[in-house]
Amino acid sequence: MIQPRFKDSPHFRNFWENGNGKQLIEFSGAQVSFRDFEKYAPFFYHVDETGDEVVKDVYFTKKFHEASREIEHYVRNGVSENDFVPESVKKLFAQTQEVPNWLDYNLLKSGAELCMRSNLDSLISLRDYCLIGGYDYAYLNKPLIVTEALKKGAVKRLSETLDFWVNATRYDALEIHAKGYEFAIKTRLIHSYARLSIKKHYKDWDTENWGEPINSWDMMATYIGFSLVFLHSLQKLGNTFSVEEEQGIFHLWKYVGYLLGIPEQLLPDDKKQATEYFYLWTSLQPPSDKDSVLLAHSLLNESLENPILKFEFQRKNLRYLHICCTWFLLDDEVCKRLQIPEVSYRKLFPKSKILFNKIYDSLVSRDSRIKRGNKDQMQVLKDYLNITQNSNFY
């Protein structure tokens, strides 16, 4: 039986006793313990079998672009009982088109509004806390390394993450056949495709230590990044949010997780539950390794490679600002493990951001902030998509 093998390691104890883990416990009122470890540990070896069967039946039986077009048709139009399609496809769409009885559309709306209202702070949080902080968990990164995601480049990876996040967090985005719903289904099948490819081609995959590739427990941790860690980051940057907005964030990502095939018992309802789940999962993860450092530096240098900003001094300045935010949002110990460069005056930008947020919140109405945030986030996404779709860039 799997054990919480790193629970006595310095990196685990420092995070939960002195670092951001301690802050998450204070933020959430969580009561962390290993009492439920055996209840959740089997999910380290559990995967989305429904998604895997669809990939075997559709993607592995025809050309990739043909399979993608077929799935896109089902996503946008649904699957009827009379359609001549594999049973696995019927099963997938029966599950994703059955709206769970716990779904609350008002909470989805509140969660989406907080994502938009927080404007560029949302994107800073995703990049400089959630994404780069996730690189500190060495086993979680293994699928990225073995599928050679590094070779795709950070601009492309960031663009894909941004495309998914923005499209999942707009008004009515998760309605059946809508854009966010479509992204969730496609992402689910990309995960299955990657998992099956890893199992087929990568003979050195260490299942005992790393779990199954893209397993359900790792998926849970990733989506806690989009909810709990995201909220904690917004708070650190001086954003405030209502109880309903906070509930909305967890509800939104619970539903996205449901569409992605993550077992419902792994999807937290609130920050207390999320912190308690996250505590158990982190006990299986060793700290950064050399691959983690490569991923982190690829992300940091994305600002230099990305031609959205015209001049080199602008790109260097943007990289500097992201480094400042990373040091501000993550534990110093994590930054040192990931070999984040030391920079001078690194607290100046985050501290000025906090001051700006307090003034901005008091002067500008909530509705205006939501509209402005949506507009600015859509513009950032548009810029990234223009770059990645430009064949000259690759």
Tab-separated table of N, CA and C in Angstrom, residues 21 106 178 196 240 251 289 306 323:
chain	number	residue	atom	x	y	z
A	21	GLY	N	2.295	26.678	2.857
A	21	GLY	CA	1.376	25.684	3.406
A	21	GLY	C	0.773	26.146	4.726
A	106	ASN	N	-25.628	30.221	-10.360
A	106	ASN	CA	-25.274	31.508	-9.744
A	106	ASN	C	-23.842	31.483	-9.219
A	178	ALA	N	-21.002	24.948	-25.229
A	178	ALA	CA	-20.337	26.263	-25.221
A	178	ALA	C	-18.820	26.091	-25.242
A	196	LEU	N	-1.765	7.430	-22.773
A	196	LEU	CA	-1.618	6.183	-23.533
A	196	LEU	C	-0.315	6.169	-24.329
A	240	THR	N	-9.520	41.633	-2.667
A	240	THR	CA	-10.528	41.128	-1.733
A	240	THR	C	-11.613	40.422	-2.543
A	251	HIS	N	-16.657	26.169	-6.957
A	251	HIS	CA	-17.748	25.521	-7.678
A	251	HIS	C	-17.424	25.431	-9.166
A	289	ASP	N	13.632	18.830	-8.972
A	289	ASP	CA	14.824	18.168	-9.491
A	289	ASP	C	15.329	18.981	-10.686
A	306	ASN	N	9.167	35.895	-26.324
A	306	ASN	CA	7.854	36.237	-26.849
A	306	ASN	C	7.887	37.578	-27.590
A	323	ILE	N	9.800	37.786	-12.199
A	323	ILE	CA	10.709	37.261	-11.172
A	323	ILE	C	10.371	37.868	-9.811
